[in-house]
PDB file of C-alpha atoms in Angstrom:
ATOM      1  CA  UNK A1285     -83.640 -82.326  99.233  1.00  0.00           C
ATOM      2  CA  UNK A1286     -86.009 -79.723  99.578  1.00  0.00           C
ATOM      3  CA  UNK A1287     -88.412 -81.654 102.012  1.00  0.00           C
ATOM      4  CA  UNK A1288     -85.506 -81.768 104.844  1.00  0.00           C
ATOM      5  CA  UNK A1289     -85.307 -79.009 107.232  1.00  0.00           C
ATOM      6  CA  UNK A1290     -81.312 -78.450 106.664  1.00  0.00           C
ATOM      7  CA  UNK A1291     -81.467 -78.000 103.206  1.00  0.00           C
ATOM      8  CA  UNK A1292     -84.251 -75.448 104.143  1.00  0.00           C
ATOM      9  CA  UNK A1293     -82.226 -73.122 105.788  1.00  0.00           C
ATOM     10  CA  UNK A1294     -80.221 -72.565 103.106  1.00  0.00           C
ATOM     11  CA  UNK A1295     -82.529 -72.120 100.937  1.00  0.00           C
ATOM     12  CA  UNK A1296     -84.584 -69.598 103.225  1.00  0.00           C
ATOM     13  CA  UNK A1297     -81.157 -67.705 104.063  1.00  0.00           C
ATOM     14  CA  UNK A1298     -80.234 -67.396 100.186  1.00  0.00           C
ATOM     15  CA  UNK A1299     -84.106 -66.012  99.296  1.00  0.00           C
ATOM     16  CA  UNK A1300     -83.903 -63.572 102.082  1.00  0.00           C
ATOM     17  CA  UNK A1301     -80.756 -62.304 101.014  1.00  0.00           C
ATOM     18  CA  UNK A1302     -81.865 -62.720  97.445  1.00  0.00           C
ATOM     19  CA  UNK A1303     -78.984 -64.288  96.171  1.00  0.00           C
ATOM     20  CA  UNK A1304     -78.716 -66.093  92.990  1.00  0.00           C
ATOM     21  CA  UNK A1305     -78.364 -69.873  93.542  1.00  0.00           C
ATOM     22  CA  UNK A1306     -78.702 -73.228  91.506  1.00  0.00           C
ATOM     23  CA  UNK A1307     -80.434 -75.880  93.271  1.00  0.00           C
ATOM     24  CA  UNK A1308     -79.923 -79.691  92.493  1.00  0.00           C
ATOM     25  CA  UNK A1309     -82.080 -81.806  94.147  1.00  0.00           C
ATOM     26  CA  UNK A1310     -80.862 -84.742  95.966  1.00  0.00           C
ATOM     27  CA  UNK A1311     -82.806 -87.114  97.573  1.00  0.00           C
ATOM     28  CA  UNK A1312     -81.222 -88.597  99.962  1.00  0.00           C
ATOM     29  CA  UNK A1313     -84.055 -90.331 101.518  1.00  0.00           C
ATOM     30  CA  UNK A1314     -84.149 -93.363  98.778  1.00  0.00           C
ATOM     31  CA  UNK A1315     -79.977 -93.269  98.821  1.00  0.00           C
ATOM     32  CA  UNK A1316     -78.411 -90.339  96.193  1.00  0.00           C
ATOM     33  CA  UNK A1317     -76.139 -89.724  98.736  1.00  0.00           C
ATOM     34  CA  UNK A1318     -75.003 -93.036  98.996  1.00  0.00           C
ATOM     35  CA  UNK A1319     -73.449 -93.344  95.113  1.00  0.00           C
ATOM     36  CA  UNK A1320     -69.678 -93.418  94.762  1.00  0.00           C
ATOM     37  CA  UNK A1321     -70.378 -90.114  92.931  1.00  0.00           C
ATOM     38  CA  UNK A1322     -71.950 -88.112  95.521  1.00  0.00           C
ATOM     39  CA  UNK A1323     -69.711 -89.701  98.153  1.00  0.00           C
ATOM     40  CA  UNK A1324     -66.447 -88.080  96.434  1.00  0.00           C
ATOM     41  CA  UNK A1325     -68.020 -84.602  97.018  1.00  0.00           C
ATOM     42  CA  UNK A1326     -68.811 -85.950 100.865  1.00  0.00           C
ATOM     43  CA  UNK A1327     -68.003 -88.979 102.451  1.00  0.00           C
ATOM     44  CA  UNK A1328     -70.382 -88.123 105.130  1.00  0.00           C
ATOM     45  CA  UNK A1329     -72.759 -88.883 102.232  1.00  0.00           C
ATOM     46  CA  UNK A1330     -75.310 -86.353 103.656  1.00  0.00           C
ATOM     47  CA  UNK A1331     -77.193 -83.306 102.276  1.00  0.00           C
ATOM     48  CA  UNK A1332     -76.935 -80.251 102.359  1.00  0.00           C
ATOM     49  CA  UNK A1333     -73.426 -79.775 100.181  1.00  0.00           C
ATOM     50  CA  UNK A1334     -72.695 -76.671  98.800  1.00  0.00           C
ATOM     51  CA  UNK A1335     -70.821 -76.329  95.742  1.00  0.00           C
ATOM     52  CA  UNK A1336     -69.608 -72.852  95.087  1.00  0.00           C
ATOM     53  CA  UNK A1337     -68.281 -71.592  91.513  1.00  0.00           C
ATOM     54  CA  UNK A1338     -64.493 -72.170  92.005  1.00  0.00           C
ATOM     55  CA  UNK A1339     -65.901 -76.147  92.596  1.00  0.00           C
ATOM     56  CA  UNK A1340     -64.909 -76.057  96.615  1.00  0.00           C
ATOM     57  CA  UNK A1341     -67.246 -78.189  98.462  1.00  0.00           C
ATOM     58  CA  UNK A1342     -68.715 -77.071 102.054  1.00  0.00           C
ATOM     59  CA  UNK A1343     -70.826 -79.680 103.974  1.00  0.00           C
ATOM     60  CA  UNK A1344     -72.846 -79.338 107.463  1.00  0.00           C
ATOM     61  CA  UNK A1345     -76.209 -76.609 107.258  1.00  0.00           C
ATOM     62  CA  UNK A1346     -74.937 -74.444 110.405  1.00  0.00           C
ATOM     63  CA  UNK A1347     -71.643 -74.331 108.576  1.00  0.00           C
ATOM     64  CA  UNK A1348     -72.833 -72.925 105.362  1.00  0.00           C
ATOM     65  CA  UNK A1349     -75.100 -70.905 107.561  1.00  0.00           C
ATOM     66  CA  UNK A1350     -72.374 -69.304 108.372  1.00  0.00           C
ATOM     67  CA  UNK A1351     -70.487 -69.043 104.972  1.00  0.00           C
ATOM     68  CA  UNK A1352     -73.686 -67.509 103.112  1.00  0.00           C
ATOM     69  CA  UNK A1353     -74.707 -65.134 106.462  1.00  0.00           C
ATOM     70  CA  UNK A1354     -70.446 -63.491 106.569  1.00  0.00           C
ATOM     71  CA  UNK A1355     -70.691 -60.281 106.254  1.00  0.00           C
ATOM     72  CA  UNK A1356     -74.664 -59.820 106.342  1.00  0.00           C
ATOM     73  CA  UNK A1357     -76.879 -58.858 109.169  1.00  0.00           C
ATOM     74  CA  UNK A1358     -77.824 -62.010 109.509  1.00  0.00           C
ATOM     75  CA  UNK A1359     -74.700 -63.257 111.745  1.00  0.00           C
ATOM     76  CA  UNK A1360     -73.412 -60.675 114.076  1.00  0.00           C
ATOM     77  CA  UNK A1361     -69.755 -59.433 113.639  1.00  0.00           C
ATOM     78  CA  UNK A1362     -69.909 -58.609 117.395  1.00  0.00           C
ATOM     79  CA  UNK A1363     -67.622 -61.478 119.292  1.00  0.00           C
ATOM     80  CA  UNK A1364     -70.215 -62.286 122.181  1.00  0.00           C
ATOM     81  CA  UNK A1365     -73.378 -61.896 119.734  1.00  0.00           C
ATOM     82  CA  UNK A1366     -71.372 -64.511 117.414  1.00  0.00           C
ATOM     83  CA  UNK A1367     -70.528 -67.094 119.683  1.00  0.00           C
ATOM     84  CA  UNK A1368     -74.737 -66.977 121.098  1.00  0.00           C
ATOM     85  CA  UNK A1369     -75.267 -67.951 117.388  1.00  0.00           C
ATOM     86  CA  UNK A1370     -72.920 -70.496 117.264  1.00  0.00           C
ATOM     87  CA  UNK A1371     -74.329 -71.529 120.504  1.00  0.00           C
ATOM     88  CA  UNK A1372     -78.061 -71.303 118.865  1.00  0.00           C
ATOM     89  CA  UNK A1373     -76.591 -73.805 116.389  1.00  0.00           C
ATOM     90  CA  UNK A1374     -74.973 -76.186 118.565  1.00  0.00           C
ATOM     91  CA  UNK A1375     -78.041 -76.539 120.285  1.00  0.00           C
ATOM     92  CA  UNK A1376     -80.284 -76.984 117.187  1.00  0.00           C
ATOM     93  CA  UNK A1377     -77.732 -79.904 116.053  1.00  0.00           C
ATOM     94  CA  UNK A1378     -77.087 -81.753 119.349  1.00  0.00           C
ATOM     95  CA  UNK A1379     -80.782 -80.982 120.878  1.00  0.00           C
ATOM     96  CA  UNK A1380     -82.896 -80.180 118.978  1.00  0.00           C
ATOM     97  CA  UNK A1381     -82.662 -81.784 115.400  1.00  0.00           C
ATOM     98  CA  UNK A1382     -82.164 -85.272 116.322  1.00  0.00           C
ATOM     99  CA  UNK A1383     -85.232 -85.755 118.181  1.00  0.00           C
ATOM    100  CA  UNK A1384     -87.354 -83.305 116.426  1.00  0.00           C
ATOM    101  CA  UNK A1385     -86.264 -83.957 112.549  1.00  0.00           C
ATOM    102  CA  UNK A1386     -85.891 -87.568 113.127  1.00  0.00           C
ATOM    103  CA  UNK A1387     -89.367 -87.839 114.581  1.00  0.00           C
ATOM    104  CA  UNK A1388     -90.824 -85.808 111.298  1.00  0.00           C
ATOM    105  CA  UNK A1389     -88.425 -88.541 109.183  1.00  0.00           C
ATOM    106  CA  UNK A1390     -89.495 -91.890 111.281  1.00  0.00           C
ATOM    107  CA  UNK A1391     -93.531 -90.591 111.226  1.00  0.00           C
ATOM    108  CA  UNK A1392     -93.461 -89.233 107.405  1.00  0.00           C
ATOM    109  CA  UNK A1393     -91.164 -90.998 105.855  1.00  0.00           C
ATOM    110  CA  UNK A1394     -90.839 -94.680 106.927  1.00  0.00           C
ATOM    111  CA  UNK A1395     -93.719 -97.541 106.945  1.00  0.00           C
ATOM    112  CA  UNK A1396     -96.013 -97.657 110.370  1.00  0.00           C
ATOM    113  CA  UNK A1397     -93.831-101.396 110.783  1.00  0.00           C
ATOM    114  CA  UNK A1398     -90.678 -99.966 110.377  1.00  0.00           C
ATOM    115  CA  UNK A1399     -89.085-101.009 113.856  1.00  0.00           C
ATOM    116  CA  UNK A1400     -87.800 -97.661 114.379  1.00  0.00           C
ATOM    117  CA  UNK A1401     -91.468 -96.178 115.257  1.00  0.00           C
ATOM    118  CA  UNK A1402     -91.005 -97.620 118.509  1.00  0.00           C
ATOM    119  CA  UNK A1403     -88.336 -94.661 119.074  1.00  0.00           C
ATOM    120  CA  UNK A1404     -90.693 -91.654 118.587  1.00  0.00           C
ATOM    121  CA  UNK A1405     -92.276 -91.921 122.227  1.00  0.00           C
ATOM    122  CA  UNK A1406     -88.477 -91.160 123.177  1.00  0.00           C
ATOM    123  CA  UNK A1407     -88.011 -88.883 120.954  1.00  0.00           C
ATOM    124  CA  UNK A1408     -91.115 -86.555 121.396  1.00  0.00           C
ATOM    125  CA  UNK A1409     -90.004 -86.412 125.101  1.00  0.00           C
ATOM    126  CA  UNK A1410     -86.561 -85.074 124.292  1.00  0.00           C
ATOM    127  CA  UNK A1411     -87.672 -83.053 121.235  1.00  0.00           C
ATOM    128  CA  UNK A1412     -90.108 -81.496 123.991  1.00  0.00           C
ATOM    129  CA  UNK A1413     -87.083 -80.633 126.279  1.00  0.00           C
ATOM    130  CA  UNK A1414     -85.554 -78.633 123.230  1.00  0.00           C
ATOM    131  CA  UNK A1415     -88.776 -77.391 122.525  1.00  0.00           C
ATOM    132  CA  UNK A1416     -89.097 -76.208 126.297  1.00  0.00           C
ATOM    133  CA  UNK A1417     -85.860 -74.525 125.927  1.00  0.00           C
ATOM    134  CA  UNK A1418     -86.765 -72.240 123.075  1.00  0.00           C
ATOM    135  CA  UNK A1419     -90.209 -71.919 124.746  1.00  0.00           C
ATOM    136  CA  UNK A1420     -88.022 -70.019 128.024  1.00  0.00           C
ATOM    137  CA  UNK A1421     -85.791 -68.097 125.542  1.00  0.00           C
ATOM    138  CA  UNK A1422     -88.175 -66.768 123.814  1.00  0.00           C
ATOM    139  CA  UNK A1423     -90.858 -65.809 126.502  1.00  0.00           C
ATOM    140  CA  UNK A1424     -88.863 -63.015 127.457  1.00  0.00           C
ATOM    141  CA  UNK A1425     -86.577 -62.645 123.703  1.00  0.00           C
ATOM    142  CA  UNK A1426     -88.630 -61.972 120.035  1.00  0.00           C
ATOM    143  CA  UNK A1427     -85.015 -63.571 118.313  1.00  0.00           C
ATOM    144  CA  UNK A1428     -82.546 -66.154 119.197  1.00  0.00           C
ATOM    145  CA  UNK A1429     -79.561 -63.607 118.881  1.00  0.00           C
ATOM    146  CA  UNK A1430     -79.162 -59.330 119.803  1.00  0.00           C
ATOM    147  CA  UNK A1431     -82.454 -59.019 119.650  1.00  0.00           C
ATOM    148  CA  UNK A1432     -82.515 -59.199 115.936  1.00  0.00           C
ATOM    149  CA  UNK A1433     -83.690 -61.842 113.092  1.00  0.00           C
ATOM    150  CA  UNK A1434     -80.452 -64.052 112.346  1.00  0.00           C
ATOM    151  CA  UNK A1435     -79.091 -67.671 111.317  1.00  0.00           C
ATOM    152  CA  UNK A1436     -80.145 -68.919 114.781  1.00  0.00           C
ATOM    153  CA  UNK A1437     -83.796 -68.441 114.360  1.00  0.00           C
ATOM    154  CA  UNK A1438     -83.396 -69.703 110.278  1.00  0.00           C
ATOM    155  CA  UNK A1439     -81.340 -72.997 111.577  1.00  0.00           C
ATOM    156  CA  UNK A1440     -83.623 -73.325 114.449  1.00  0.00           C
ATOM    157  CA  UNK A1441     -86.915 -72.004 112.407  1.00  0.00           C
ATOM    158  CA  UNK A1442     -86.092 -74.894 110.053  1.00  0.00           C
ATOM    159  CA  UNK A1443     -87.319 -78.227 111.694  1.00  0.00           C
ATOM    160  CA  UNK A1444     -89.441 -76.210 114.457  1.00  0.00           C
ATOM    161  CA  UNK A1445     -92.495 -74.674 112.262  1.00  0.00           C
ATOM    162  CA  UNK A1446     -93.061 -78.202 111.159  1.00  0.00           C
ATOM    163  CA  UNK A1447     -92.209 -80.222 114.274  1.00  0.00           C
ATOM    164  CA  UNK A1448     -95.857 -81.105 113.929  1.00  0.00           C
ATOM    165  CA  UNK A1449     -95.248 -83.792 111.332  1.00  0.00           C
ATOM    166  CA  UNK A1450     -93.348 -85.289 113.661  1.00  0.00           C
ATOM    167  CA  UNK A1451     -96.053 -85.253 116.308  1.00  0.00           C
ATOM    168  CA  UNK A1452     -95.558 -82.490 118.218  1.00  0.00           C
ATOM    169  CA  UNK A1453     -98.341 -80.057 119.512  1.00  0.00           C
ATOM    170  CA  UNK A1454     -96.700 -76.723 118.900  1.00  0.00           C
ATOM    171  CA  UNK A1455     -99.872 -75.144 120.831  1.00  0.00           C
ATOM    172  CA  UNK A1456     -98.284 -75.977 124.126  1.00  0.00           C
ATOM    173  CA  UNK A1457     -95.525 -73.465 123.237  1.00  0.00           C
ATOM    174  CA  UNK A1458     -97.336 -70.121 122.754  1.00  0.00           C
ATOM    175  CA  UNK A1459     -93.605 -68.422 122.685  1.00  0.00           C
ATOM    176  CA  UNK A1460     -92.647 -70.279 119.886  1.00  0.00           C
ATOM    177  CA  UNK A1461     -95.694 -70.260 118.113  1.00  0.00           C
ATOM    178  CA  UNK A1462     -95.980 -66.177 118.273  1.00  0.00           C
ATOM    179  CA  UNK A1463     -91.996 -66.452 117.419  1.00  0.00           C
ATOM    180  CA  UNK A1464     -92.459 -68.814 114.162  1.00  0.00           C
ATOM    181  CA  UNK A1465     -94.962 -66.037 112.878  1.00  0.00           C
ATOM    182  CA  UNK A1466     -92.451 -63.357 113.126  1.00  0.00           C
ATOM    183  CA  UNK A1467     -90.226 -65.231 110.961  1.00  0.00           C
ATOM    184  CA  UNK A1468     -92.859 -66.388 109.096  1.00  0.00           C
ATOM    185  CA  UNK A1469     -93.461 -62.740 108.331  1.00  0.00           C
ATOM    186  CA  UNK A1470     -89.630 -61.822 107.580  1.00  0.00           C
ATOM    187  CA  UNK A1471     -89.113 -60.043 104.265  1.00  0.00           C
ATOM    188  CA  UNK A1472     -87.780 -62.985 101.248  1.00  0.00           C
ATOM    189  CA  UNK A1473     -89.578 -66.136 103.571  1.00  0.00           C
ATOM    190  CA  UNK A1474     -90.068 -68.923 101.089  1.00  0.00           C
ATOM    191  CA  UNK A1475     -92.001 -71.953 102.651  1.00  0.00           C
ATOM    192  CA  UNK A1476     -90.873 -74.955 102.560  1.00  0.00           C
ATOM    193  CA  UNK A1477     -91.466 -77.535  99.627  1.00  0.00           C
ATOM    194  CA  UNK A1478     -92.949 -80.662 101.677  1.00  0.00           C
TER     195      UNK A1478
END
């Protein structure tokens, strides 16, 4: 689905390491991944899925993150530099995406009726926790990881440079707005398809 911010980062990870790559779209947001069909592949009946060649089936973004990153500069091979990326990651899933994304999916994508609008005051105040997180990283960091461009600022790149839909003013964050131009400006960035 290329509107959501996980599918994104896969897609902005395989242009940047220009890698040749058939995408089916799935949208999941009016229930393709709820058909017996796509639930075979996964019975989390979520998107992204990758489906390589031999037909094996990988689900979770930060886990094909890591698949399509092995052996690239993208994800460290140094021990400690790996496990800050994995911790980059955790963080974007457990604090970060489900306030931010699901503020940009509740504002953009459901009816101003829909009774769960009355969650996005709580979620703009956590979302702006994660938000001040990355803020304090990155006041004194240019990258998530080793002081290099990786799969921590893609995965966390992904929901942040459009947090705005949401309804969050990035503008408070000068850190992470100077940061979202640097990868902005990263050779093979594709935007994303809203």
């Amino acid at each position: 689905m290329r509107a959501s911010g996980n599918c994104y980062k896969l897609q902005l990870l395989l242009d940047q390491l220009d890698r040749e790559y058939r995408w089916v779209e799935v949208d999941s947001a009016h229930g393709a991944t709820r058909t017996p069909e796509y639930l075979a592949k996964n019975p989390n009946g979520k998107v992204p899925l990758l489906q390589l060649e031999d037909g094996r089936l990988l689900a979770e973004s930060d886990a094909i993150l890591c698949y399509l990153a092995e052996g690239t500069p993208f994800l460290p091979d140094d021990r400690w530099l790996r496990a800050q990326a994995l911790q980059w990651l955790f963080f974007e899933q457990y604090s970060h995406e489900p306030y931010i994304a699901v503020a940009r999916f509740i504002r953009g994508w459901l009816p101003a009726e829909h009774p769960r609008q009355a969650d996005v005051p709580g979620l703009l105040q956590r979302g702006a926790q994660a938000l001040a997180v990355m803020e304090q990283h990155l006041q004194q960091h240019d990258w998530f990881v080793g002081g290099h461009y990786g799969i921590a600022d893609i995965a966390l790149y992904a929901y942040t440079h459009c947090a705005g839909d949401g309804g969050f003013d990035l503008a408070a964050y000068p850190a992470i707005s100077a940061w979202l131009e640097r990868v902005r400006r990263q050779p093979g960035h594709t935007p994303m398809q809203r």
